[in-house]
């Protein structure tokens, strides 16, 4: 139970109680700033925990207890987004700007505790770097020209000076790094459940749907279908039983947008589902979350229980007479269960396999009842749309793609992490302004956008606008938001082979085009990578790709050829080099790599000779060595170990 000030515990709360909780939590937070004077936030998303955040928490707790520091408060929060710099902590001293420290370990934490927390001296070497003064002024000037609601969240003062954060527009992730996801009152203090209150008490189902339609919100799970239209179809279906589902079965390699939202702001998804339920007259919902997300499931379970105890979930919500219950269903990790009809079959206890459409889920979905299914990010947008209005949501984005999009930025990029940007931003702006560019002075080659069934966008299209229509024209998809950056050392053919291998492995096998087509395309790609490619293979891949796209039952098969078709479109010369000249320009495909020794540089140290597992290297000490090409297995150990850089890789 949550208590309001010194009053009684709250059970079946009313709207005015929510407002009291909000005011009380905010007042308590302000009071703690003056009483405690110092607040330390340890960011405890999966990325932080994996990097050692729990050890940092232990060090802090021990030091505070040892020194008997009663003016220091420790809180936890979810991922800040800058995952590659974890563990991260935020130090707030009353009257000073917060400082975010990166790459924390025991020694650094002790130093920060002694010098900054106890003595007030910021350790700039460990802090996230601020931008240059002129860059900061330009960003603030730019922000000042935008509506107030879009200005970067001021709950973390000074964050607009850090380039990674300054170039984003935060809406879905507005609570990241700020609230404790395990405390419902923290969420309420940030206007949590106010959108639901408005929807349940002031709006009819059709008014809710119309607001979502007017916002222009498209589904963020991959297909980009208008959310409000989907809801309207389900609302119009005649049935006493309807369902609302949340798709949290995030299966794209390198994608973790949904996981981060669930870990750091689970109530946002729950609130969105309640609003959706009111809109279509549903009273039961399911969150389908993969079992590989234990922290997300833990946070969801806690949030659901808290909402039920407060009467924000369950029977007679807020005294409105509206009932809605929610359960979590753990998926076993099948990629195909991200497809809506396969997901529904899985919840029913059947094998997760797609079914033909029509009928569409809005008319016959879970247990053949009208069903609305949206992904995590889509639902996390809903409360703010209802609370602030459709015009607020649609005032950024493009003409046909409104709002913001969350991307998981991974691969060959300096700032690996979670970013939220306006739809319509350029690819180059994400990679260089937010991502910090490609490490080690390497050149940008391509970005795989939209997951394993997305497509490669090459360097020549760095200025492309990231919106659903434009990206589709380039042969890729926005998808759920996976964005993998690749440098010049990547092989386009090997990339296509990797993603085709994933799609083939994850195919449910129900329809022949996907089951057999992906298998055959993988065989051709593997042969090309192993130096067994033949003339006509390129044309065969193109033909098979188009057939699979046209004939497959579900979106997995329909989009599986995209990585192959886009790499053929933009890197055809690499395919030709593999097939005609048995050469891999990037030096990735082992069977096509030739190692030799520069006789003028070789000093005869013998390191390569000792390291070679195939005994392919011979030579006397202090004399140039040689490689027997018939024995060489292209393992690359000689190339890696050579100190004189005399091993040549072709």
XYZ file of C-alpha atoms in Angstrom, residues 97 161 239 376 401 462 496 503 510 513 534 551 634:
13
model
C 24.314 20.367 -11.440
C 25.305 19.585 -22.753
C -18.141 -10.033 -29.313
C 5.953 -2.309 -26.039
C 5.285 9.206 -40.032
C 23.860 8.497 -44.977
C 23.838 -11.550 -45.970
C 16.042 -16.493 -40.705
C 4.899 -24.203 -42.072
C 8.647 -20.817 -49.731
C 29.365 -19.986 -59.819
C 4.776 -16.476 -51.665
C 43.644 -19.483 -43.365
